[in-house]
């Protein structure tokens, strides 16, 4: 074995010892309330397919029709020759959903966050970031070369103190998840917006887990709170509740025009495949036309939450359909996920560095597509495995 491989093998063994090694599992079916894994039909409880749209017949049909008409690949970056019609239509509908002047589709949420933060701040600027922000926001901050000020989770007093220290920065940008991806709690957007006004800062929010979950038409947390106009930069993904792939930034026309010119993760990458844009567009239509999906998502989450809480599980500060079942040690979380697989439930142990050390958890996400029978069966299995591991 060459030297590099020997060293890498050693690092992997370290991860294994600490319960931090990750492995890929294969799903051999479409994404629904149940999936097939290793030939077994399992209840899927860790996807972000909140509204059950990833395999909706009309969403699939839209993707197929777009592939028939426009082909599969976009062929080039959007500024060169990859700006196909379905993307333009999708952007108009996203701007309409978000009530902004314009929207811009990116290849993924990771790319959007990297590109936007880097385009907006650099040396001499300051960016303020919640300590539990998604990794893509963290990486965007790191790459930007702006001064990065990390505030304690949802602690706007701490944010205020950091803003007070940064009055000499050329530009101030506050970035936060709106619904936090691994905890399911909400950012204090009203307070953040107020601080932004007082300290002349811009606000960027990542609504990856709020689109399709909260607000009129599923527009997100800012819309739910009536704060759309106060947010400068709205980011969201097409890959979670909307069941497709890709992401968007919504805001003023000048912001979008600037990003087209300066966001490197927009400029130097191939355009989103037209089938995915058409699928997301159709998913938005369904989300708007069938608000019962969002209601069902919340009632399903309430049902499962109640069963798990009643059994004695700690679900943290979640206020959303994301149910973080707090376990603590990574090895225990892995053991529980493995046991649940045997019992017919597909969940994944979320461990550091995705979450802070000692806070490993099972992140359980019921969707609108689950039946109460699915959720009861899953709850029984979760409670059984929790008892076996003496967690409850
Ligand atoms: C999933 C997620 C992203 C990344 O989106 P992708 O389209 O999967 O790259 C960004 N931010 C948050 C908060 C997310 O949960």
mmCIF file of C-alpha atoms and ligand atoms in Angstrom:
data_model
loop_
_atom_site.group_PDB
_atom_site.id
_atom_site.type_symbol
_atom_site.label_atom_id
_atom_site.label_comp_id
_atom_site.label_asym_id
_atom_site.label_seq_id
_atom_site.Cartn_x
_atom_site.Cartn_y
_atom_site.Cartn_z
ATOM 1 C CA UNK A 1 0.000 0.000 0.000
ATOM 2 C CA UNK A 2 1.320 3.494 -0.732
ATOM 3 C CA UNK A 3 1.982 5.991 2.004
ATOM 4 C CA UNK A 4 -1.148 8.051 1.490
ATOM 5 C CA UNK A 5 -3.441 5.029 1.662
ATOM 6 C CA UNK A 6 -1.725 3.801 4.829
ATOM 7 C CA UNK A 7 -2.285 7.158 6.503
ATOM 8 C CA UNK A 8 -5.886 7.367 5.349
ATOM 9 C CA UNK A 9 -6.613 3.860 6.583
ATOM 10 C CA UNK A 10 -5.279 4.921 9.968
ATOM 11 C CA UNK A 11 -7.552 7.996 10.028
ATOM 12 C CA UNK A 12 -10.563 5.883 9.118
ATOM 13 C CA UNK A 13 -9.746 3.444 11.915
ATOM 14 C CA UNK A 14 -9.656 6.411 14.324
ATOM 15 C CA UNK A 15 -13.096 7.504 13.148
ATOM 16 C CA UNK A 16 -14.367 3.951 13.558
ATOM 17 C CA UNK A 17 -13.075 3.760 17.149
ATOM 18 C CA UNK A 18 -14.841 6.991 18.033
ATOM 19 C CA UNK A 19 -18.131 6.037 16.431
ATOM 20 C CA UNK A 20 -17.669 8.708 13.791
ATOM 21 C CA UNK A 21 -17.103 6.638 10.679
ATOM 22 C CA UNK A 22 -19.706 7.177 7.968
ATOM 23 C CA UNK A 23 -20.885 4.656 5.416
ATOM 24 C CA UNK A 24 -23.120 4.889 2.392
ATOM 25 C CA UNK A 25 -26.352 2.916 2.325
ATOM 26 C CA UNK A 26 -28.164 2.154 -0.898
ATOM 27 C CA UNK A 27 -31.851 2.780 -1.481
ATOM 28 C CA UNK A 28 -33.350 0.676 -4.240
ATOM 29 C CA UNK A 29 -36.755 2.306 -4.635
ATOM 30 C CA UNK A 30 -38.303 5.712 -5.108
ATOM 31 C CA UNK A 31 -38.342 8.086 -2.145
ATOM 32 C CA UNK A 32 -41.571 7.734 -0.217
ATOM 33 C CA UNK A 33 -42.843 6.980 3.287
ATOM 34 C CA UNK A 34 -41.328 3.529 2.772
ATOM 35 C CA UNK A 35 -38.195 2.615 0.866
ATOM 36 C CA UNK A 36 -36.414 -0.579 -0.107
ATOM 37 C CA UNK A 37 -32.959 -1.118 1.392
ATOM 38 C CA UNK A 38 -31.090 -4.439 1.130
ATOM 39 C CA UNK A 39 -34.248 -5.975 -0.254
ATOM 40 C CA UNK A 40 -36.275 -4.975 2.799
ATOM 41 C CA UNK A 41 -39.197 -2.561 2.904
ATOM 42 C CA UNK A 42 -38.517 0.032 5.630
ATOM 43 C CA UNK A 43 -40.328 3.044 7.050
ATOM 44 C CA UNK A 44 -38.283 6.067 5.910
ATOM 45 C CA UNK A 45 -37.909 8.559 8.747
ATOM 46 C CA UNK A 46 -34.832 10.579 7.866
ATOM 47 C CA UNK A 47 -35.499 12.170 4.503
ATOM 48 C CA UNK A 48 -36.229 15.846 3.924
ATOM 49 C CA UNK A 49 -39.009 14.944 1.520
ATOM 50 C CA UNK A 50 -41.402 16.755 3.883
ATOM 51 C CA UNK A 51 -44.381 16.991 1.544
ATOM 52 C CA UNK A 52 -43.894 13.643 -0.164
ATOM 53 C CA UNK A 53 -43.257 15.347 -3.512
ATOM 54 C CA UNK A 54 -39.992 13.629 -4.522
ATOM 55 C CA UNK A 55 -41.904 10.840 -6.257
ATOM 56 C CA UNK A 56 -45.225 12.576 -6.905
ATOM 57 C CA UNK A 57 -46.604 11.410 -10.291
ATOM 58 C CA UNK A 58 -46.992 14.966 -11.640
ATOM 59 C CA UNK A 59 -43.507 15.965 -10.477
ATOM 60 C CA UNK A 60 -42.035 12.912 -12.203
ATOM 61 C CA UNK A 61 -44.077 13.644 -15.294
ATOM 62 C CA UNK A 62 -42.809 17.236 -15.448
ATOM 63 C CA UNK A 63 -39.208 16.030 -15.185
ATOM 64 C CA UNK A 64 -39.728 13.458 -17.927
ATOM 65 C CA UNK A 65 -41.423 15.977 -20.226
ATOM 66 C CA UNK A 66 -38.607 18.489 -19.748
ATOM 67 C CA UNK A 67 -35.984 15.815 -20.409
ATOM 68 C CA UNK A 68 -37.825 14.824 -23.595
ATOM 69 C CA UNK A 69 -37.946 18.402 -24.792
ATOM 70 C CA UNK A 70 -34.630 19.849 -23.601
ATOM 71 C CA UNK A 71 -32.449 16.777 -23.036
ATOM 72 C CA UNK A 72 -30.747 15.875 -19.813
ATOM 73 C CA UNK A 73 -27.703 18.067 -19.238
ATOM 74 C CA UNK A 74 -27.760 21.863 -19.419
ATOM 75 C CA UNK A 75 -24.633 21.668 -21.571
ATOM 76 C CA UNK A 76 -22.762 24.641 -20.133
ATOM 77 C CA UNK A 77 -22.771 27.177 -17.341
ATOM 78 C CA UNK A 78 -25.784 29.454 -17.385
ATOM 79 C CA UNK A 79 -23.828 32.495 -18.537
ATOM 80 C CA UNK A 80 -22.511 30.530 -21.500
ATOM 81 C CA UNK A 81 -25.202 28.287 -23.003
ATOM 82 C CA UNK A 82 -26.827 26.496 -20.070
ATOM 83 C CA UNK A 83 -29.688 28.882 -19.297
ATOM 84 C CA UNK A 84 -32.611 26.789 -20.458
ATOM 85 C CA UNK A 85 -36.208 27.925 -20.486
ATOM 86 C CA UNK A 86 -37.490 25.870 -17.515
ATOM 87 C CA UNK A 87 -35.028 27.654 -15.216
ATOM 88 C CA UNK A 88 -36.306 31.089 -16.206
ATOM 89 C CA UNK A 89 -39.868 29.994 -15.520
ATOM 90 C CA UNK A 90 -38.889 28.492 -12.186
ATOM 91 C CA UNK A 91 -37.112 31.691 -11.155
ATOM 92 C CA UNK A 92 -40.190 33.776 -11.907
ATOM 93 C CA UNK A 93 -42.317 31.431 -9.791
ATOM 94 C CA UNK A 94 -39.807 31.451 -6.941
ATOM 95 C CA UNK A 95 -39.749 35.262 -6.879
ATOM 96 C CA UNK A 96 -43.534 35.172 -6.793
ATOM 97 C CA UNK A 97 -43.556 32.639 -3.925
ATOM 98 C CA UNK A 98 -40.995 34.641 -1.935
ATOM 99 C CA UNK A 99 -42.594 38.008 -2.841
ATOM 100 C CA UNK A 100 -39.244 39.384 -4.003
ATOM 101 C CA UNK A 101 -38.321 41.221 -7.187
ATOM 102 C CA UNK A 102 -36.189 38.379 -8.478
ATOM 103 C CA UNK A 103 -34.739 34.944 -7.823
ATOM 104 C CA UNK A 104 -31.697 33.048 -9.040
ATOM 105 C CA UNK A 105 -31.368 29.266 -9.174
ATOM 106 C CA UNK A 106 -28.084 27.651 -8.122
ATOM 107 C CA UNK A 107 -26.855 24.079 -8.568
ATOM 108 C CA UNK A 108 -27.416 23.233 -4.885
ATOM 109 C CA UNK A 109 -27.921 24.806 -1.479
ATOM 110 C CA UNK A 110 -24.289 24.240 -0.669
ATOM 111 C CA UNK A 111 -23.240 26.113 -3.796
ATOM 112 C CA UNK A 112 -25.741 28.914 -3.166
ATOM 113 C CA UNK A 113 -24.502 29.584 0.361
ATOM 114 C CA UNK A 114 -20.865 29.438 -0.675
ATOM 115 C CA UNK A 115 -21.422 31.752 -3.618
ATOM 116 C CA UNK A 116 -23.651 34.314 -1.956
ATOM 117 C CA UNK A 117 -21.579 34.886 1.171
ATOM 118 C CA UNK A 118 -18.402 35.145 -0.867
ATOM 119 C CA UNK A 119 -19.945 37.584 -3.293
ATOM 120 C CA UNK A 120 -21.339 39.800 -0.532
ATOM 121 C CA UNK A 121 -18.504 39.997 2.007
ATOM 122 C CA UNK A 122 -14.721 39.920 1.894
ATOM 123 C CA UNK A 123 -11.707 41.413 3.642
ATOM 124 C CA UNK A 124 -12.721 44.448 5.718
ATOM 125 C CA UNK A 125 -16.289 43.174 6.192
ATOM 126 C CA UNK A 126 -17.781 41.258 9.101
ATOM 127 C CA UNK A 127 -20.127 38.284 8.908
ATOM 128 C CA UNK A 128 -22.172 37.170 11.938
ATOM 129 C CA UNK A 129 -23.101 33.514 12.042
ATOM 130 C CA UNK A 130 -25.179 31.418 14.482
ATOM 131 C CA UNK A 131 -23.015 28.663 15.977
ATOM 132 C CA UNK A 132 -25.441 25.973 14.778
ATOM 133 C CA UNK A 133 -25.697 27.199 11.195
ATOM 134 C CA UNK A 134 -25.581 24.613 8.410
ATOM 135 C CA UNK A 135 -22.115 23.550 7.237
ATOM 136 C CA UNK A 136 -22.618 25.294 3.881
ATOM 137 C CA UNK A 137 -23.060 28.655 5.648
ATOM 138 C CA UNK A 138 -20.035 27.942 7.826
ATOM 139 C CA UNK A 139 -17.942 27.113 4.776
ATOM 140 C CA UNK A 140 -19.211 30.206 2.970
ATOM 141 C CA UNK A 141 -18.116 32.362 5.914
ATOM 142 C CA UNK A 142 -14.695 30.685 6.130
ATOM 143 C CA UNK A 143 -14.002 31.074 2.442
ATOM 144 C CA UNK A 144 -15.036 34.721 2.334
ATOM 145 C CA UNK A 145 -12.015 36.157 4.186
ATOM 146 C CA UNK A 146 -14.396 38.487 6.040
ATOM 147 C CA UNK A 147 -14.037 38.633 9.838
ATOM 148 C CA UNK A 148 -16.283 35.793 11.051
ATOM 149 C CA UNK A 149 -18.137 36.456 14.336
ATOM 150 C CA UNK A 150 -19.935 33.389 15.654
ATOM 151 C CA UNK A 151 -22.759 34.070 18.099
ATOM 152 C CA UNK A 152 -24.201 31.566 20.568
ATOM 153 C CA UNK A 153 -27.190 29.681 19.245
ATOM 154 C CA UNK A 154 -30.171 32.038 18.805
ATOM 155 C CA UNK A 155 -28.593 34.389 21.377
ATOM 156 C CA UNK A 156 -29.433 37.847 20.070
ATOM 157 C CA UNK A 157 -27.854 39.544 23.089
ATOM 158 C CA UNK A 158 -24.581 37.956 22.082
ATOM 159 C CA UNK A 159 -25.208 38.981 18.469
ATOM 160 C CA UNK A 160 -25.824 42.571 19.641
ATOM 161 C CA UNK A 161 -22.542 42.593 21.554
ATOM 162 C CA UNK A 162 -20.654 41.359 18.488
ATOM 163 C CA UNK A 163 -22.343 43.934 16.257
ATOM 164 C CA UNK A 164 -21.350 46.688 18.692
ATOM 165 C CA UNK A 165 -17.720 45.620 18.299
ATOM 166 C CA UNK A 166 -17.876 45.697 14.516
ATOM 167 C CA UNK A 167 -19.122 49.204 13.793
ATOM 168 C CA UNK A 168 -15.977 49.954 11.814
ATOM 169 C CA UNK A 169 -16.439 47.041 9.411
ATOM 170 C CA UNK A 170 -17.176 48.155 5.862
ATOM 171 C CA UNK A 171 -20.197 45.857 5.560
ATOM 172 C CA UNK A 172 -21.987 43.730 8.148
ATOM 173 C CA UNK A 173 -23.894 40.570 7.156
ATOM 174 C CA UNK A 174 -25.897 38.384 9.544
ATOM 175 C CA UNK A 175 -26.458 34.809 8.329
ATOM 176 C CA UNK A 176 -28.704 32.205 9.912
ATOM 177 C CA UNK A 177 -30.731 29.086 9.207
ATOM 178 C CA UNK A 178 -34.420 29.972 9.679
ATOM 179 C CA UNK A 179 -35.408 26.497 10.901
ATOM 180 C CA UNK A 180 -32.225 24.860 12.176
ATOM 181 C CA UNK A 181 -31.543 21.684 10.264
ATOM 182 C CA UNK A 182 -30.427 19.407 13.092
ATOM 183 C CA UNK A 183 -32.470 20.862 15.993
ATOM 184 C CA UNK A 184 -35.697 21.943 14.350
ATOM 185 C CA UNK A 185 -35.888 25.176 16.341
ATOM 186 C CA UNK A 186 -36.475 28.639 14.855
ATOM 187 C CA UNK A 187 -34.068 31.565 14.524
ATOM 188 C CA UNK A 188 -35.271 34.685 16.400
ATOM 189 C CA UNK A 189 -35.888 36.524 13.125
ATOM 190 C CA UNK A 190 -37.745 39.525 14.578
ATOM 191 C CA UNK A 191 -34.906 40.305 16.953
ATOM 192 C CA UNK A 192 -32.301 39.703 14.264
ATOM 193 C CA UNK A 193 -34.075 42.055 11.868
ATOM 194 C CA UNK A 194 -34.291 44.711 14.569
ATOM 195 C CA UNK A 195 -30.577 44.433 15.340
ATOM 196 C CA UNK A 196 -29.770 44.545 11.637
ATOM 197 C CA UNK A 197 -31.665 47.812 11.320
ATOM 198 C CA UNK A 198 -29.992 49.311 14.358
ATOM 199 C CA UNK A 199 -26.476 48.329 13.322
ATOM 200 C CA UNK A 200 -26.927 48.817 9.597
ATOM 201 C CA UNK A 201 -26.361 45.147 8.763
ATOM 202 C CA UNK A 202 -27.781 43.022 5.962
ATOM 203 C CA UNK A 203 -29.643 39.781 6.786
ATOM 204 C CA UNK A 204 -29.354 36.490 4.911
ATOM 205 C CA UNK A 205 -31.527 33.529 5.909
ATOM 206 C CA UNK A 206 -31.385 29.909 4.795
ATOM 207 C CA UNK A 207 -34.923 28.505 4.616
ATOM 208 C CA UNK A 208 -33.916 24.997 3.468
ATOM 209 C CA UNK A 209 -36.105 23.392 6.140
ATOM 210 C CA UNK A 210 -38.826 26.041 6.234
ATOM 211 C CA UNK A 211 -39.923 26.150 2.596
ATOM 212 C CA UNK A 212 -42.895 23.826 2.229
ATOM 213 C CA UNK A 213 -43.176 23.646 5.996
ATOM 214 C CA UNK A 214 -44.148 27.124 7.244
ATOM 215 C CA UNK A 215 -45.838 30.274 6.013
ATOM 216 C CA UNK A 216 -48.531 31.087 3.458
ATOM 217 C CA UNK A 217 -48.144 28.750 0.439
ATOM 218 C CA UNK A 218 -45.194 27.145 2.237
ATOM 219 C CA UNK A 219 -43.087 30.247 1.600
ATOM 220 C CA UNK A 220 -41.064 29.847 4.823
ATOM 221 C CA UNK A 221 -40.487 31.349 8.260
ATOM 222 C CA UNK A 222 -39.931 34.953 7.107
ATOM 223 C CA UNK A 223 -43.298 34.850 5.337
ATOM 224 C CA UNK A 224 -44.918 33.236 8.384
ATOM 225 C CA UNK A 225 -43.724 36.203 10.494
ATOM 226 C CA UNK A 226 -44.476 38.817 7.823
ATOM 227 C CA UNK A 227 -40.788 39.716 7.620
ATOM 228 C CA UNK A 228 -40.191 39.019 3.900
ATOM 229 C CA UNK A 229 -39.372 42.640 3.163
ATOM 230 C CA UNK A 230 -36.933 42.915 6.052
ATOM 231 C CA UNK A 231 -34.728 40.086 4.822
ATOM 232 C CA UNK A 232 -32.133 41.090 2.237
ATOM 233 C CA UNK A 233 -31.154 37.625 1.037
ATOM 234 C CA UNK A 234 -33.486 34.619 1.051
ATOM 235 C CA UNK A 235 -31.864 31.253 0.344
ATOM 236 C CA UNK A 236 -33.784 28.012 0.045
ATOM 237 C CA UNK A 237 -33.396 24.622 -1.562
ATOM 238 C CA UNK A 238 -35.390 22.779 -4.188
ATOM 239 C CA UNK A 239 -34.190 19.501 -2.722
ATOM 240 C CA UNK A 240 -36.144 19.152 0.503
ATOM 241 C CA UNK A 241 -39.888 19.787 0.661
ATOM 242 C CA UNK A 242 -39.862 20.486 -3.088
ATOM 243 C CA UNK A 243 -38.514 17.014 -3.792
ATOM 244 C CA UNK A 244 -36.104 17.971 -6.587
ATOM 245 C CA UNK A 245 -32.523 19.260 -6.570
ATOM 246 C CA UNK A 246 -30.942 22.693 -6.678
ATOM 247 C CA UNK A 247 -31.440 25.875 -4.702
ATOM 248 C CA UNK A 248 -32.386 29.510 -5.079
ATOM 249 C CA UNK A 249 -31.546 32.953 -3.827
ATOM 250 C CA UNK A 250 -34.401 35.474 -3.788
ATOM 251 C CA UNK A 251 -34.163 39.201 -3.210
ATOM 252 C CA UNK A 252 -33.961 42.525 -5.035
ATOM 253 C CA UNK A 253 -33.233 42.687 -8.768
ATOM 254 C CA UNK A 254 -29.947 44.400 -8.065
ATOM 255 C CA UNK A 255 -28.894 41.642 -5.654
ATOM 256 C CA UNK A 256 -29.673 38.986 -8.267
ATOM 257 C CA UNK A 257 -27.915 40.931 -11.008
ATOM 258 C CA UNK A 258 -24.878 41.309 -8.750
ATOM 259 C CA UNK A 259 -24.807 37.576 -7.960
ATOM 260 C CA UNK A 260 -24.983 36.686 -11.662
ATOM 261 C CA UNK A 261 -21.843 38.775 -12.021
ATOM 262 C CA UNK A 262 -19.973 37.875 -8.860
ATOM 263 C CA UNK A 263 -21.066 34.564 -7.295
ATOM 264 C CA UNK A 264 -18.322 32.175 -8.361
ATOM 265 C CA UNK A 265 -20.352 29.058 -7.498
ATOM 266 C CA UNK A 266 -22.988 30.328 -9.937
ATOM 267 C CA UNK A 267 -20.642 31.433 -12.698
ATOM 268 C CA UNK A 268 -18.208 28.526 -12.804
ATOM 269 C CA UNK A 269 -20.578 25.598 -12.767
ATOM 270 C CA UNK A 270 -22.960 23.953 -15.221
ATOM 271 C CA UNK A 271 -26.590 25.045 -15.138
ATOM 272 C CA UNK A 272 -29.181 22.962 -13.300
ATOM 273 C CA UNK A 273 -30.564 20.182 -15.561
ATOM 274 C CA UNK A 274 -33.889 21.376 -17.047
ATOM 275 C CA UNK A 275 -35.760 18.293 -15.781
ATOM 276 C CA UNK A 276 -34.936 19.234 -12.187
ATOM 277 C CA UNK A 277 -36.068 22.816 -12.711
ATOM 278 C CA UNK A 278 -39.347 21.661 -14.253
ATOM 279 C CA UNK A 279 -39.863 19.180 -11.399
ATOM 280 C CA UNK A 280 -39.334 21.877 -8.767
ATOM 281 C CA UNK A 281 -41.681 24.212 -10.613
ATOM 282 C CA UNK A 282 -44.451 21.602 -10.589
ATOM 283 C CA UNK A 283 -43.755 20.835 -6.922
ATOM 284 C CA UNK A 284 -44.315 24.525 -6.083
ATOM 285 C CA UNK A 285 -47.643 24.430 -7.921
ATOM 286 C CA UNK A 286 -48.743 21.344 -5.986
ATOM 287 C CA UNK A 287 -47.572 22.848 -2.693
ATOM 288 C CA UNK A 288 -49.699 25.954 -3.349
ATOM 289 C CA UNK A 289 -52.742 24.054 -4.628
ATOM 290 C CA UNK A 290 -52.765 21.451 -1.831
ATOM 291 C CA UNK A 291 -52.219 23.220 1.494
ATOM 292 C CA UNK A 292 -53.531 20.078 3.215
ATOM 293 C CA UNK A 293 -50.084 18.563 2.582
ATOM 294 C CA UNK A 294 -48.500 21.057 4.949
ATOM 295 C CA UNK A 295 -51.243 20.519 7.516
ATOM 296 C CA UNK A 296 -50.719 16.772 7.245
ATOM 297 C CA UNK A 297 -46.969 17.189 7.745
ATOM 298 C CA UNK A 298 -47.592 19.086 10.994
ATOM 299 C CA UNK A 299 -50.283 16.730 12.296
ATOM 300 C CA UNK A 300 -48.075 13.715 11.530
ATOM 301 C CA UNK A 301 -45.163 15.374 13.315
ATOM 302 C CA UNK A 302 -47.402 16.206 16.291
ATOM 303 C CA UNK A 303 -48.558 12.597 16.486
ATOM 304 C CA UNK A 304 -45.061 11.125 16.442
ATOM 305 C CA UNK A 305 -43.720 13.815 18.780
ATOM 306 C CA UNK A 306 -46.425 13.051 21.300
ATOM 307 C CA UNK A 307 -45.774 9.320 21.225
ATOM 308 C CA UNK A 308 -42.029 9.751 21.652
ATOM 309 C CA UNK A 309 -42.299 12.422 24.335
ATOM 310 C CA UNK A 310 -44.837 10.322 26.227
ATOM 311 C CA UNK A 311 -42.381 7.416 26.210
ATOM 312 C CA UNK A 312 -39.813 9.700 27.853
ATOM 313 C CA UNK A 313 -37.535 10.703 24.978
ATOM 314 C CA UNK A 314 -35.858 14.126 25.019
ATOM 315 C CA UNK A 315 -36.743 16.037 21.851
ATOM 316 C CA UNK A 316 -34.914 19.283 22.620
ATOM 317 C CA UNK A 317 -36.220 22.648 21.548
ATOM 318 C CA UNK A 318 -37.698 21.618 18.199
ATOM 319 C CA UNK A 319 -40.770 23.525 17.110
ATOM 320 C CA UNK A 320 -40.892 21.995 13.644
ATOM 321 C CA UNK A 321 -41.477 18.565 12.047
ATOM 322 C CA UNK A 322 -37.770 17.834 12.636
ATOM 323 C CA UNK A 323 -37.686 15.617 15.744
ATOM 324 C CA UNK A 324 -34.161 15.371 17.177
ATOM 325 C CA UNK A 325 -34.106 12.370 19.475
ATOM 326 C CA UNK A 326 -31.231 13.264 21.776
ATOM 327 C CA UNK A 327 -28.939 10.392 22.660
ATOM 328 C CA UNK A 328 -25.515 11.863 23.508
ATOM 329 C CA UNK A 329 -22.765 9.412 22.674
ATOM 330 C CA UNK A 330 -22.100 8.627 19.027
ATOM 331 C CA UNK A 331 -21.726 4.874 19.635
ATOM 332 C CA UNK A 332 -25.123 4.681 21.326
ATOM 333 C CA UNK A 333 -26.772 6.590 18.494
ATOM 334 C CA UNK A 334 -25.218 4.171 15.998
ATOM 335 C CA UNK A 335 -26.427 1.171 18.004
ATOM 336 C CA UNK A 336 -29.933 2.555 18.094
ATOM 337 C CA UNK A 337 -30.005 3.282 14.356
ATOM 338 C CA UNK A 338 -28.730 -0.249 13.655
ATOM 339 C CA UNK A 339 -31.398 -1.775 15.895
ATOM 340 C CA UNK A 340 -34.093 0.310 14.230
ATOM 341 C CA UNK A 341 -32.983 -0.976 10.852
ATOM 342 C CA UNK A 342 -33.580 -4.522 12.139
ATOM 343 C CA UNK A 343 -36.998 -3.408 13.361
ATOM 344 C CA UNK A 344 -37.925 -1.973 9.958
ATOM 345 C CA UNK A 345 -37.228 1.746 10.456
ATOM 346 C CA UNK A 346 -34.675 3.665 8.418
ATOM 347 C CA UNK A 347 -33.017 6.452 10.417
ATOM 348 C CA UNK A 348 -29.417 7.636 10.583
ATOM 349 C CA UNK A 349 -27.328 8.569 13.596
ATOM 350 C CA UNK A 350 -26.338 12.238 13.361
ATOM 351 C CA UNK A 351 -22.913 12.664 14.943
ATOM 352 C CA UNK A 352 -20.069 15.182 15.164
ATOM 353 C CA UNK A 353 -18.955 17.173 13.288
ATOM 354 C CA UNK A 354 -22.505 17.623 11.969
ATOM 355 C CA UNK A 355 -23.564 18.326 15.582
ATOM 356 C CA UNK A 356 -21.425 19.306 18.625
ATOM 357 C CA UNK A 357 -19.545 16.538 20.503
ATOM 358 C CA UNK A 358 -21.699 14.673 23.010
ATOM 359 C CA UNK A 359 -24.960 15.616 21.273
ATOM 360 C CA UNK A 360 -25.357 12.694 18.856
ATOM 361 C CA UNK A 361 -28.962 12.114 17.966
ATOM 362 C CA UNK A 362 -31.401 10.437 15.659
ATOM 363 C CA UNK A 363 -32.923 13.141 13.520
ATOM 364 C CA UNK A 364 -36.418 11.851 12.851
ATOM 365 C CA UNK A 365 -38.485 13.462 10.128
ATOM 366 C CA UNK A 366 -42.042 12.329 9.530
ATOM 367 C CA UNK A 367 -43.513 13.560 6.247
ATOM 368 C CA UNK A 368 -46.957 14.383 4.898
ATOM 369 C CA UNK A 369 -46.877 11.068 3.040
ATOM 370 C CA UNK A 370 -46.708 8.835 6.112
ATOM 371 C CA UNK A 371 -49.878 7.201 7.398
ATOM 372 C CA UNK A 372 -50.675 7.167 11.095
ATOM 373 C CA UNK A 373 -50.156 3.381 10.939
ATOM 374 C CA UNK A 374 -46.601 3.941 9.582
ATOM 375 C CA UNK A 375 -45.873 6.384 12.385
ATOM 376 C CA UNK A 376 -47.297 4.127 15.093
ATOM 377 C CA UNK A 377 -45.275 1.199 13.818
ATOM 378 C CA UNK A 378 -42.146 3.384 13.808
ATOM 379 C CA UNK A 379 -42.920 4.770 17.286
ATOM 380 C CA UNK A 380 -43.253 1.232 18.659
ATOM 381 C CA UNK A 381 -39.866 0.314 17.195
ATOM 382 C CA UNK A 382 -38.202 3.488 18.463
ATOM 383 C CA UNK A 383 -39.594 2.959 21.949
ATOM 384 C CA UNK A 384 -38.579 -0.715 21.949
ATOM 385 C CA UNK A 385 -34.994 0.027 20.870
ATOM 386 C CA UNK A 386 -34.774 2.947 23.303
ATOM 387 C CA UNK A 387 -35.751 0.629 26.158
ATOM 388 C CA UNK A 388 -33.287 -2.030 25.037
ATOM 389 C CA UNK A 389 -30.520 0.584 25.134
ATOM 390 C CA UNK A 390 -31.840 1.928 28.461
ATOM 391 C CA UNK A 391 -32.338 5.410 27.047
ATOM 392 C CA UNK A 392 -35.843 5.556 28.488
HETATM 393 C C1 LIG B 1 -29.586 20.777 3.011
HETATM 394 C C2 LIG B 1 -29.173 22.132 3.399
HETATM 395 C C3 LIG B 1 -28.369 22.895 2.549
HETATM 396 C C4 LIG B 1 -27.734 22.317 1.331
HETATM 397 O O1 LIG B 1 -28.645 22.178 0.306
HETATM 398 P P1 LIG B 1 -28.303 21.177 -0.898
HETATM 399 O O2 LIG B 1 -29.191 21.620 -1.981
HETATM 400 O O3 LIG B 1 -28.589 19.806 -0.394
HETATM 401 O O4 LIG B 1 -26.848 21.362 -1.211
HETATM 402 C C5 LIG B 1 -28.137 24.202 2.888
HETATM 403 N N1 LIG B 1 -28.616 24.723 4.042
HETATM 404 C C6 LIG B 1 -29.358 24.007 4.891
HETATM 405 C C7 LIG B 1 -29.872 24.642 6.135
HETATM 406 C C8 LIG B 1 -29.649 22.684 4.603
HETATM 407 O O5 LIG B 1 -30.350 21.951 5.451
#
